PDB file of C-alpha atoms in Angstrom:
ATOM      1  CA  MET A   1      -0.009   0.014   0.018  1.00 65.00           C
ATOM      2  CA  ILE A   2       2.895   2.332  -0.725  1.00 72.00           C
ATOM      3  CA  SER A   3       1.958   5.448  -2.709  1.00 68.00           C
ATOM      4  CA  PHE A   4       5.344   7.072  -2.305  1.00 76.00           C
ATOM      5  CA  PRO A   5       7.761   6.083  -5.113  1.00 74.00           C
ATOM      6  CA  GLY A   6      11.018   6.209  -3.183  1.00 79.00           C
ATOM      7  CA  HIS A   7       9.487   4.181  -0.297  1.00 86.00           C
ATOM      8  CA  LEU A   8       8.147   1.620  -2.753  1.00 86.00           C
ATOM      9  CA  LEU A   9      11.634   0.922  -4.125  1.00 86.00           C
ATOM     10  CA  ALA A  10      13.004   0.348  -0.614  1.00 90.00           C
ATOM     11  CA  HIS A  11      10.128  -1.992   0.231  1.00 92.00           C
ATOM     12  CA  MET A  12      10.853  -4.004  -2.976  1.00 91.00           C
ATOM     13  CA  ASP A  13      14.540  -4.370  -1.956  1.00 92.00           C
ATOM     14  CA  LEU A  14      13.516  -5.457   1.552  1.00 94.00           C
ATOM     15  CA  THR A  15      10.995  -7.947   0.154  1.00 94.00           C
ATOM     16  CA  HIS A  16      13.695  -9.409  -2.089  1.00 93.00           C
ATOM     17  CA  GLN A  17      15.932 -10.031   0.930  1.00 93.00           C
ATOM     18  CA  LEU A  18      13.090 -11.576   2.950  1.00 95.00           C
ATOM     19  CA  LEU A  19      12.329 -13.939   0.077  1.00 95.00           C
ATOM     20  CA  LEU A  20      15.973 -14.935  -0.173  1.00 93.00           C
ATOM     21  CA  GLY A  21      15.716 -15.813   3.527  1.00 93.00           C
ATOM     22  CA  GLY A  22      12.921 -18.276   2.786  1.00 94.00           C
ATOM     23  CA  LEU A  23      10.023 -16.220   4.135  1.00 96.00           C
ATOM     24  CA  THR A  24       6.608 -15.970   2.463  1.00 96.00           C
ATOM     25  CA  VAL A  25       5.545 -12.403   1.671  1.00 96.00           C
ATOM     26  CA  THR A  26       2.216 -11.005   0.579  1.00 95.00           C
ATOM     27  CA  ILE A  27       2.410  -7.446  -0.795  1.00 94.00           C
ATOM     28  CA  MET A  28      -0.729  -5.319  -0.424  1.00 93.00           C
ATOM     29  CA  VAL A  29      -0.933  -3.039  -3.432  1.00 92.00           C
ATOM     30  CA  ASN A  30      -3.352  -0.715  -5.183  1.00 91.00           C
ATOM     31  CA  PRO A  31      -4.238  -1.459  -8.844  1.00 92.00           C
ATOM     32  CA  LYS A  32      -2.308   1.372 -10.495  1.00 88.00           C
ATOM     33  CA  ASN A  33       0.855   0.634  -8.504  1.00 88.00           C
ATOM     34  CA  LEU A  34       0.889  -3.063  -9.319  1.00 89.00           C
ATOM     35  CA  HIS A  35       3.109  -2.584 -12.357  1.00 87.00           C
ATOM     36  CA  TYR A  36       5.964  -1.319 -10.158  1.00 86.00           C
ATOM     37  CA  LEU A  37       6.161  -4.851  -8.743  1.00 89.00           C
ATOM     38  CA  ASN A  38       6.520  -6.560 -12.109  1.00 88.00           C
ATOM     39  CA  PRO A  39      10.360  -6.783 -12.007  1.00 87.00           C
ATOM     40  CA  LEU A  40      10.280  -8.294  -8.518  1.00 90.00           C
ATOM     41  CA  LEU A  41       7.477 -10.670  -9.436  1.00 91.00           C
ATOM     42  CA  SER A  42       9.353 -11.752 -12.539  1.00 89.00           C
ATOM     43  CA  LEU A  43      12.585 -12.318 -10.618  1.00 90.00           C
ATOM     44  CA  HIS A  44      10.754 -14.603  -8.165  1.00 92.00           C
ATOM     45  CA  SER A  45       8.325 -16.168 -10.652  1.00 89.00           C
ATOM     46  CA  SER A  46       9.497 -19.696  -9.886  1.00 88.00           C
ATOM     47  CA  SER A  47       8.780 -19.275  -6.146  1.00 87.00           C
ATOM     48  CA  ASN A  48       5.441 -19.641  -4.395  1.00 90.00           C
ATOM     49  CA  ASN A  49       6.667 -17.411  -1.572  1.00 94.00           C
ATOM     50  CA  LEU A  50       5.717 -14.082  -3.165  1.00 94.00           C
ATOM     51  CA  GLN A  51       2.057 -13.146  -3.417  1.00 93.00           C
ATOM     52  CA  THR A  52       0.108  -9.990  -4.059  1.00 93.00           C
ATOM     53  CA  SER A  53      -3.272  -8.806  -2.884  1.00 93.00           C
ATOM     54  CA  VAL A  54      -4.766  -5.936  -4.869  1.00 93.00           C
ATOM     55  CA  LEU A  55      -6.964  -3.515  -2.933  1.00 93.00           C
ATOM     56  CA  PRO A  56      -8.954  -0.658  -4.526  1.00 94.00           C
ATOM     57  CA  PHE A  57      -7.549   2.749  -3.694  1.00 94.00           C
ATOM     58  CA  PRO A  58      -9.993   4.473  -1.317  1.00 94.00           C
ATOM     59  CA  SER A  59     -11.664   7.650  -2.605  1.00 93.00           C
ATOM     60  CA  HIS A  60     -10.656  10.932  -1.051  1.00 94.00           C
ATOM     61  CA  SER A  61     -12.127  14.379  -1.592  1.00 94.00           C
ATOM     62  CA  SER A  62      -8.676  15.948  -2.136  1.00 93.00           C
ATOM     63  CA  ILE A  63      -7.268  13.309  -4.484  1.00 93.00           C
ATOM     64  CA  PRO A  64      -8.365  13.274  -8.156  1.00 93.00           C
ATOM     65  CA  ILE A  65     -10.142  10.101  -9.283  1.00 92.00           C
ATOM     66  CA  GLY A  66      -7.694   7.624 -10.798  1.00 91.00           C
ATOM     67  CA  VAL A  67      -4.655   8.945  -8.973  1.00 91.00           C
ATOM     68  CA  GLU A  68      -3.049   6.330  -6.703  1.00 90.00           C
ATOM     69  CA  ASN A  69       0.565   7.489  -6.552  1.00 86.00           C
ATOM     70  CA  LEU A  70       2.003  10.638  -5.052  1.00 83.00           C
ATOM     71  CA  GLN A  71       4.354  10.965  -7.987  1.00 79.00           C
ATOM     72  CA  GLN A  72       1.413  12.307  -9.989  1.00 78.00           C
ATOM     73  CA  LEU A  73       0.810  15.166  -7.518  1.00 81.00           C
ATOM     74  CA  PHE A  74       2.725  17.560  -5.252  1.00 79.00           C
ATOM     75  CA  ILE A  75       4.250  16.727  -1.887  1.00 77.00           C
ATOM     76  CA  SER A  76       1.512  18.822  -0.244  1.00 79.00           C
ATOM     77  CA  PHE A  77      -0.897  15.974  -1.023  1.00 85.00           C
ATOM     78  CA  ALA A  78       1.027  13.517   1.153  1.00 83.00           C
ATOM     79  CA  PRO A  79      -1.268  13.870   4.211  1.00 84.00           C
ATOM     80  CA  ASP A  80      -4.259  13.242   1.965  1.00 89.00           C
ATOM     81  CA  PHE A  81      -2.694  10.016   0.672  1.00 88.00           C
ATOM     82  CA  VAL A  82      -1.945   8.848   4.206  1.00 88.00           C
ATOM     83  CA  ASP A  83      -5.535   9.643   5.211  1.00 90.00           C
ATOM     84  CA  ALA A  84      -6.901   7.823   2.168  1.00 93.00           C
ATOM     85  CA  LEU A  85      -4.840   4.712   2.842  1.00 93.00           C
ATOM     86  CA  SER A  86      -5.990   4.584   6.456  1.00 93.00           C
ATOM     87  CA  LYS A  87      -9.424   3.691   5.063  1.00 95.00           C
ATOM     88  CA  LEU A  88      -7.990   0.298   4.113  1.00 95.00           C
ATOM     89  CA  HIS A  89      -8.008  -0.746   7.795  1.00 96.00           C
ATOM     90  CA  ASP A  90     -11.378  -2.441   7.597  1.00 96.00           C
ATOM     91  CA  PRO A  91     -10.813  -4.230   4.244  1.00 95.00           C
ATOM     92  CA  LEU A  92      -7.469  -5.502   5.520  1.00 96.00           C
ATOM     93  CA  PHE A  93      -8.941  -6.665   8.796  1.00 97.00           C
ATOM     94  CA  GLN A  94     -11.556  -8.611   6.834  1.00 96.00           C
ATOM     95  CA  TRP A  95      -8.872 -10.040   4.534  1.00 96.00           C
ATOM     96  CA  PHE A  96      -6.927 -11.347   7.539  1.00 96.00           C
ATOM     97  CA  GLN A  97     -10.064 -12.769   9.153  1.00 95.00           C
ATOM     98  CA  THR A  98     -11.051 -14.761   6.062  1.00 95.00           C
ATOM     99  CA  HIS A  99      -7.570 -15.843   4.870  1.00 94.00           C
ATOM    100  CA  PRO A 100      -7.016 -19.607   5.253  1.00 93.00           C
ATOM    101  CA  SER A 101      -3.426 -19.007   6.348  1.00 92.00           C
ATOM    102  CA  PRO A 102      -3.057 -15.363   7.327  1.00 93.00           C
ATOM    103  CA  PRO A 103       0.344 -13.712   7.727  1.00 95.00           C
ATOM    104  CA  VAL A 104       1.875 -13.855  11.194  1.00 96.00           C
ATOM    105  CA  ALA A 105       3.201 -10.268  11.084  1.00 97.00           C
ATOM    106  CA  ILE A 106       2.795  -6.976   9.303  1.00 96.00           C
ATOM    107  CA  ILE A 107       5.626  -4.832   7.928  1.00 96.00           C
ATOM    108  CA  SER A 108       4.270  -1.365   7.311  1.00 94.00           C
ATOM    109  CA  ASP A 109       5.724   1.795   5.863  1.00 92.00           C
ATOM    110  CA  MET A 110       6.918   4.528   8.201  1.00 87.00           C
ATOM    111  CA  LEU A 111       4.065   6.843   7.176  1.00 87.00           C
ATOM    112  CA  LEU A 112       1.278   4.324   7.783  1.00 91.00           C
ATOM    113  CA  CYS A 113       2.227   2.888  11.179  1.00 88.00           C
ATOM    114  CA  SER A 114      -0.339   4.763  13.257  1.00 85.00           C
ATOM    115  CA  TRP A 115      -3.246   2.740  11.890  1.00 92.00           C
ATOM    116  CA  THR A 116      -1.265  -0.415  11.002  1.00 94.00           C
ATOM    117  CA  ASN A 117      -0.220  -0.616  14.670  1.00 93.00           C
ATOM    118  CA  THR A 118      -3.924  -0.570  15.600  1.00 94.00           C
ATOM    119  CA  LEU A 119      -4.702  -3.197  12.968  1.00 96.00           C
ATOM    120  CA  ALA A 120      -1.938  -5.513  14.170  1.00 96.00           C
ATOM    121  CA  SER A 121      -3.069  -5.120  17.781  1.00 96.00           C
ATOM    122  CA  GLN A 122      -6.634  -6.098  16.803  1.00 97.00           C
ATOM    123  CA  LEU A 123      -5.300  -9.123  14.957  1.00 97.00           C
ATOM    124  CA  ASN A 124      -2.969 -10.016  17.847  1.00 97.00           C
ATOM    125  CA  ILE A 125       0.094 -10.065  15.605  1.00 98.00           C
ATOM    126  CA  PRO A 126       3.219  -7.871  15.627  1.00 97.00           C
ATOM    127  CA  ASN A 127       3.554  -4.774  13.428  1.00 96.00           C
ATOM    128  CA  ILE A 128       7.088  -4.005  12.352  1.00 96.00           C
ATOM    129  CA  SER A 129       7.525  -0.487  11.026  1.00 93.00           C
ATOM    130  CA  PHE A 130       9.963  -0.082   8.145  1.00 94.00           C
ATOM    131  CA  ILE A 131      11.725   3.258   8.266  1.00 91.00           C
ATOM    132  CA  VAL A 132      13.265   3.778   4.809  1.00 89.00           C
ATOM    133  CA  ILE A 133      15.753   6.396   6.017  1.00 86.00           C
ATOM    134  CA  ASN A 134      18.667   6.178   8.437  1.00 87.00           C
ATOM    135  CA  ALA A 135      18.460   6.314  12.212  1.00 89.00           C
ATOM    136  CA  LYS A 136      20.425   9.559  12.471  1.00 88.00           C
ATOM    137  CA  ALA A 137      17.703  11.441  10.564  1.00 85.00           C
ATOM    138  CA  VAL A 138      15.045   9.995  12.887  1.00 84.00           C
ATOM    139  CA  ALA A 139      17.081  10.860  15.989  1.00 85.00           C
ATOM    140  CA  SER A 140      17.394  14.418  14.688  1.00 82.00           C
ATOM    141  CA  TRP A 141      13.631  14.521  14.344  1.00 77.00           C
ATOM    142  CA  TRP A 142      13.220  13.483  17.974  1.00 74.00           C
ATOM    143  CA  VAL A 143      15.815  15.869  19.406  1.00 74.00           C
ATOM    144  CA  ASN A 144      14.390  18.863  17.478  1.00 73.00           C
ATOM    145  CA  LEU A 145      10.729  17.838  17.642  1.00 68.00           C
ATOM    146  CA  GLN A 146       9.456  21.070  19.142  1.00 67.00           C
ATOM    147  CA  LEU A 147      11.302  23.119  16.511  1.00 64.00           C
ATOM    148  CA  LEU A 148       9.730  21.352  13.549  1.00 63.00           C
ATOM    149  CA  PRO A 149       6.732  22.944  11.829  1.00 60.00           C
ATOM    150  CA  GLU A 150       3.426  21.078  11.508  1.00 61.00           C
ATOM    151  CA  CYS A 151       3.291  19.432   8.105  1.00 54.00           C
ATOM    152  CA  GLY A 152       0.111  17.387   8.451  1.00 50.00           C
ATOM    153  CA  ILE A 153       1.901  14.092   8.176  1.00 53.00           C
ATOM    154  CA  GLU A 154       3.392  11.773  10.757  1.00 59.00           C
ATOM    155  CA  SER A 155       7.142  11.710  11.274  1.00 58.00           C
ATOM    156  CA  PRO A 156       8.912   8.375  11.706  1.00 63.00           C
ATOM    157  CA  LEU A 157       8.682   8.982  15.457  1.00 66.00           C
ATOM    158  CA  ALA A 158       5.064   7.749  15.239  1.00 72.00           C
ATOM    159  CA  CYS A 159       6.508   4.332  14.431  1.00 80.00           C
ATOM    160  CA  MET A 160       8.327   3.999  17.735  1.00 76.00           C
ATOM    161  CA  PRO A 161       5.389   2.290  19.562  1.00 84.00           C
ATOM    162  CA  SER A 162       5.464  -0.516  16.970  1.00 92.00           C
ATOM    163  CA  TRP A 163       6.365  -3.998  18.144  1.00 95.00           C
ATOM    164  CA  GLY A 164       9.526  -3.760  16.101  1.00 95.00           C
ATOM    165  CA  VAL A 165      11.359  -1.234  13.933  1.00 93.00           C
ATOM    166  CA  ILE A 166      13.465  -1.808  10.820  1.00 94.00           C
ATOM    167  CA  PHE A 167      15.909   0.845   9.640  1.00 93.00           C
ATOM    168  CA  ASN A 168      17.351   1.046   6.150  1.00 92.00           C
ATOM    169  CA  SER A 169      20.806   1.625   7.608  1.00 91.00           C
ATOM    170  CA  PHE A 170      23.676  -0.244   9.266  1.00 92.00           C
ATOM    171  CA  ALA A 171      25.341  -0.179  12.646  1.00 88.00           C
ATOM    172  CA  GLU A 172      28.775   0.924  11.376  1.00 90.00           C
ATOM    173  CA  LEU A 173      27.139   4.165  10.191  1.00 87.00           C
ATOM    174  CA  ASP A 174      24.349   4.635  12.674  1.00 90.00           C
ATOM    175  CA  SER A 175      25.453   2.947  15.904  1.00 92.00           C
ATOM    176  CA  LYS A 176      25.101   6.048  18.169  1.00 91.00           C
ATOM    177  CA  SER A 177      21.697   7.044  16.756  1.00 91.00           C
ATOM    178  CA  LEU A 178      20.406   3.476  16.987  1.00 91.00           C
ATOM    179  CA  LYS A 179      21.544   3.295  20.599  1.00 90.00           C
ATOM    180  CA  VAL A 180      19.903   6.612  21.513  1.00 87.00           C
ATOM    181  CA  LEU A 181      16.591   5.714  19.851  1.00 87.00           C
ATOM    182  CA  GLY A 182      16.622   2.265  21.424  1.00 88.00           C
ATOM    183  CA  GLU A 183      17.395   3.321  24.972  1.00 87.00           C
ATOM    184  CA  ALA A 184      15.583   6.659  25.229  1.00 82.00           C
ATOM    185  CA  PHE A 185      12.639   6.343  22.913  1.00 82.00           C
ATOM    186  CA  ILE A 186      11.824   2.884  21.563  1.00 86.00           C
ATOM    187  CA  LYS A 187      12.837   1.222  24.857  1.00 87.00           C
ATOM    188  CA  HIS A 188      13.122  -2.365  23.606  1.00 89.00           C
ATOM    189  CA  ASP A 189      15.685  -4.304  21.619  1.00 89.00           C
ATOM    190  CA  ARG A 190      13.528  -5.254  18.632  1.00 94.00           C
ATOM    191  CA  ILE A 191      15.405  -2.901  16.373  1.00 92.00           C
ATOM    192  CA  TRP A 192      17.022  -4.118  13.148  1.00 93.00           C
ATOM    193  CA  SER A 193      19.315  -2.211  10.815  1.00 93.00           C
ATOM    194  CA  VAL A 194      19.072  -4.132   7.562  1.00 92.00           C
ATOM    195  CA  GLY A 195      20.767  -1.741   5.165  1.00 87.00           C
ATOM    196  CA  PRO A 196      22.162  -0.646   3.031  1.00 86.00           C
ATOM    197  CA  LEU A 197      19.424  -2.170   0.928  1.00 87.00           C
ATOM    198  CA  LEU A 198      21.078  -1.951  -2.470  1.00 80.00           C
ATOM    199  CA  PRO A 199      19.148  -2.086  -5.750  1.00 77.00           C
ATOM    200  CA  ILE A 200      18.434  -5.634  -6.936  1.00 73.00           C
ATOM    201  CA  LYS A 201      21.046  -6.168  -9.629  1.00 67.00           C
ATOM    202  CA  ALA A 202      18.835  -8.307 -11.824  1.00 55.00           C
ATOM    203  CA  ILE A 203      16.213  -5.521 -11.779  1.00 56.00           C
ATOM    204  CA  SER A 204      18.255  -2.328 -11.810  1.00 52.00           C
ATOM    205  CA  ASN A 205      20.311  -3.283 -14.891  1.00 50.00           C
ATOM    206  CA  GLY A 206      17.251  -3.455 -17.129  1.00 52.00           C
ATOM    207  CA  PRO A 207      16.272  -0.859 -19.738  1.00 46.00           C
ATOM    208  CA  ASN A 208      13.883   0.876 -17.358  1.00 50.00           C
ATOM    209  CA  GLU A 209      15.578   2.866 -14.573  1.00 56.00           C
ATOM    210  CA  ARG A 210      14.332   2.606 -11.020  1.00 62.00           C
ATOM    211  CA  GLY A 211      12.113   5.517 -10.084  1.00 61.00           C
ATOM    212  CA  GLY A 212      12.037   6.960 -13.595  1.00 62.00           C
ATOM    213  CA  GLN A 213      14.266   7.643 -16.512  1.00 66.00           C
ATOM    214  CA  SER A 214      17.750   8.860 -15.650  1.00 70.00           C
ATOM    215  CA  SER A 215      19.136  11.977 -17.308  1.00 73.00           C
ATOM    216  CA  ILE A 216      22.647  10.531 -17.182  1.00 79.00           C
ATOM    217  CA  PRO A 217      23.545   6.967 -18.329  1.00 82.00           C
ATOM    218  CA  GLN A 218      24.521   4.641 -15.504  1.00 79.00           C
ATOM    219  CA  ASP A 219      27.894   3.754 -17.031  1.00 86.00           C
ATOM    220  CA  GLN A 220      28.780   7.460 -17.231  1.00 89.00           C
ATOM    221  CA  VAL A 221      28.100   7.840 -13.484  1.00 85.00           C
ATOM    222  CA  VAL A 222      30.241   4.785 -12.691  1.00 86.00           C
ATOM    223  CA  ALA A 223      33.048   6.103 -14.910  1.00 90.00           C
ATOM    224  CA  TRP A 224      32.984   9.435 -13.067  1.00 86.00           C
ATOM    225  CA  LEU A 225      33.096   7.705  -9.692  1.00 86.00           C
ATOM    226  CA  ASP A 226      36.076   5.580 -10.828  1.00 86.00           C
ATOM    227  CA  PHE A 227      37.827   8.788 -11.900  1.00 85.00           C
ATOM    228  CA  CYS A 228      37.512  10.381  -8.438  1.00 81.00           C
ATOM    229  CA  PRO A 229      40.645  10.413  -6.278  1.00 77.00           C
ATOM    230  CA  VAL A 230      40.684   7.515  -3.835  1.00 74.00           C
ATOM    231  CA  GLU A 231      41.762   9.733  -0.902  1.00 73.00           C
ATOM    232  CA  LYS A 232      38.735  12.024  -1.235  1.00 68.00           C
ATOM    233  CA  SER A 233      35.139  11.268  -0.367  1.00 74.00           C
ATOM    234  CA  VAL A 234      32.205  11.814  -2.708  1.00 77.00           C
ATOM    235  CA  VAL A 235      29.239  13.889  -1.507  1.00 77.00           C
ATOM    236  CA  TYR A 236      25.856  12.656  -2.705  1.00 78.00           C
ATOM    237  CA  VAL A 237      22.920  15.027  -2.319  1.00 81.00           C
ATOM    238  CA  GLY A 238      19.366  13.771  -2.878  1.00 77.00           C
ATOM    239  CA  PHE A 239      15.992  15.305  -2.096  1.00 76.00           C
ATOM    240  CA  GLY A 240      13.654  12.455  -2.969  1.00 71.00           C
ATOM    241  CA  THR A 241      11.205  12.129  -5.808  1.00 68.00           C
ATOM    242  CA  GLN A 242       8.830  14.829  -4.558  1.00 68.00           C
ATOM    243  CA  ILE A 243      11.164  17.805  -4.164  1.00 72.00           C
ATOM    244  CA  THR A 244      11.903  20.168  -7.016  1.00 72.00           C
ATOM    245  CA  LEU A 245      14.453  22.913  -6.329  1.00 78.00           C
ATOM    246  CA  THR A 246      14.165  26.423  -7.753  1.00 83.00           C
ATOM    247  CA  LYS A 247      17.093  27.724  -9.835  1.00 87.00           C
ATOM    248  CA  GLN A 248      18.134  29.900  -6.892  1.00 92.00           C
ATOM    249  CA  GLN A 249      18.087  26.938  -4.507  1.00 90.00           C
ATOM    250  CA  MET A 250      20.031  24.767  -6.988  1.00 87.00           C
ATOM    251  CA  LYS A 251      22.690  27.441  -7.359  1.00 91.00           C
ATOM    252  CA  ALA A 252      22.998  27.706  -3.559  1.00 93.00           C
ATOM    253  CA  VAL A 253      23.455  23.946  -3.177  1.00 90.00           C
ATOM    254  CA  ALA A 254      25.949  23.825  -6.039  1.00 87.00           C
ATOM    255  CA  SER A 255      27.949  26.679  -4.538  1.00 91.00           C
ATOM    256  CA  ALA A 256      28.081  24.967  -1.135  1.00 89.00           C
ATOM    257  CA  LEU A 257      29.180  21.701  -2.667  1.00 85.00           C
ATOM    258  CA  GLU A 258      31.935  23.402  -4.641  1.00 84.00           C
ATOM    259  CA  GLU A 259      33.168  25.199  -1.544  1.00 86.00           C
ATOM    260  CA  SER A 260      33.289  21.889   0.351  1.00 80.00           C
ATOM    261  CA  GLY A 261      36.252  20.845  -1.733  1.00 73.00           C
ATOM    262  CA  GLN A 262      34.789  17.367  -2.146  1.00 68.00           C
ATOM    263  CA  GLN A 263      33.897  15.561  -5.367  1.00 60.00           C
ATOM    264  CA  ASN A 264      30.179  16.073  -6.014  1.00 54.00           C
TER     265      ASN A 264
END
């Protein structure tokens, strides 16, 4: 039920790893997002461990009819998408109740955990929230919570009451932040850093780029990275699929990167 393109890619990579571990996974998806799963479904076509359940996208007064993916709208519509998806609580509860062999746990996106936690509690199964960003970013949210403006959408902090939390990160990078979140906020040890979740090679090398068509060929990017001096780090700056910078903002970022003295 992921209507956020960047989140969907991370969930696909996580699903791939779970399948390699021998688990059976059912992906809940809305009709117009089903095609995003085709590469993953094709890769695991010989296995019975990957299943899909297609649920109609709930209607919402602020979302145009036929739109089921935030990529088709502006980031300001994100709260409306979260609100619309929360209406799937009852259909999902019914699906679990009537399934001959229902799943034993839910893995939900970081923006949906408020109502998926409730659903899991009603079903008496654990809900594990998947936070697609690193723990340091979440810790920064927590430390500066009172300074953040209201944006109408839950921060990953809402996932902390979940039975378990998965971070798309790794201990060597995020050990301090993972410890702070675990001891001071989550207050249990059911925390897993499963990253970095790299793109599935069999999928990402195809003619269609993940997340949309790239403006620069992949081999050109790799060649540039190989050309960079070994003793210097490379700074990667990304704003997600929903953020479009103005020319003035782009110039400011470019100027800062140039002044950093790092390859960028």
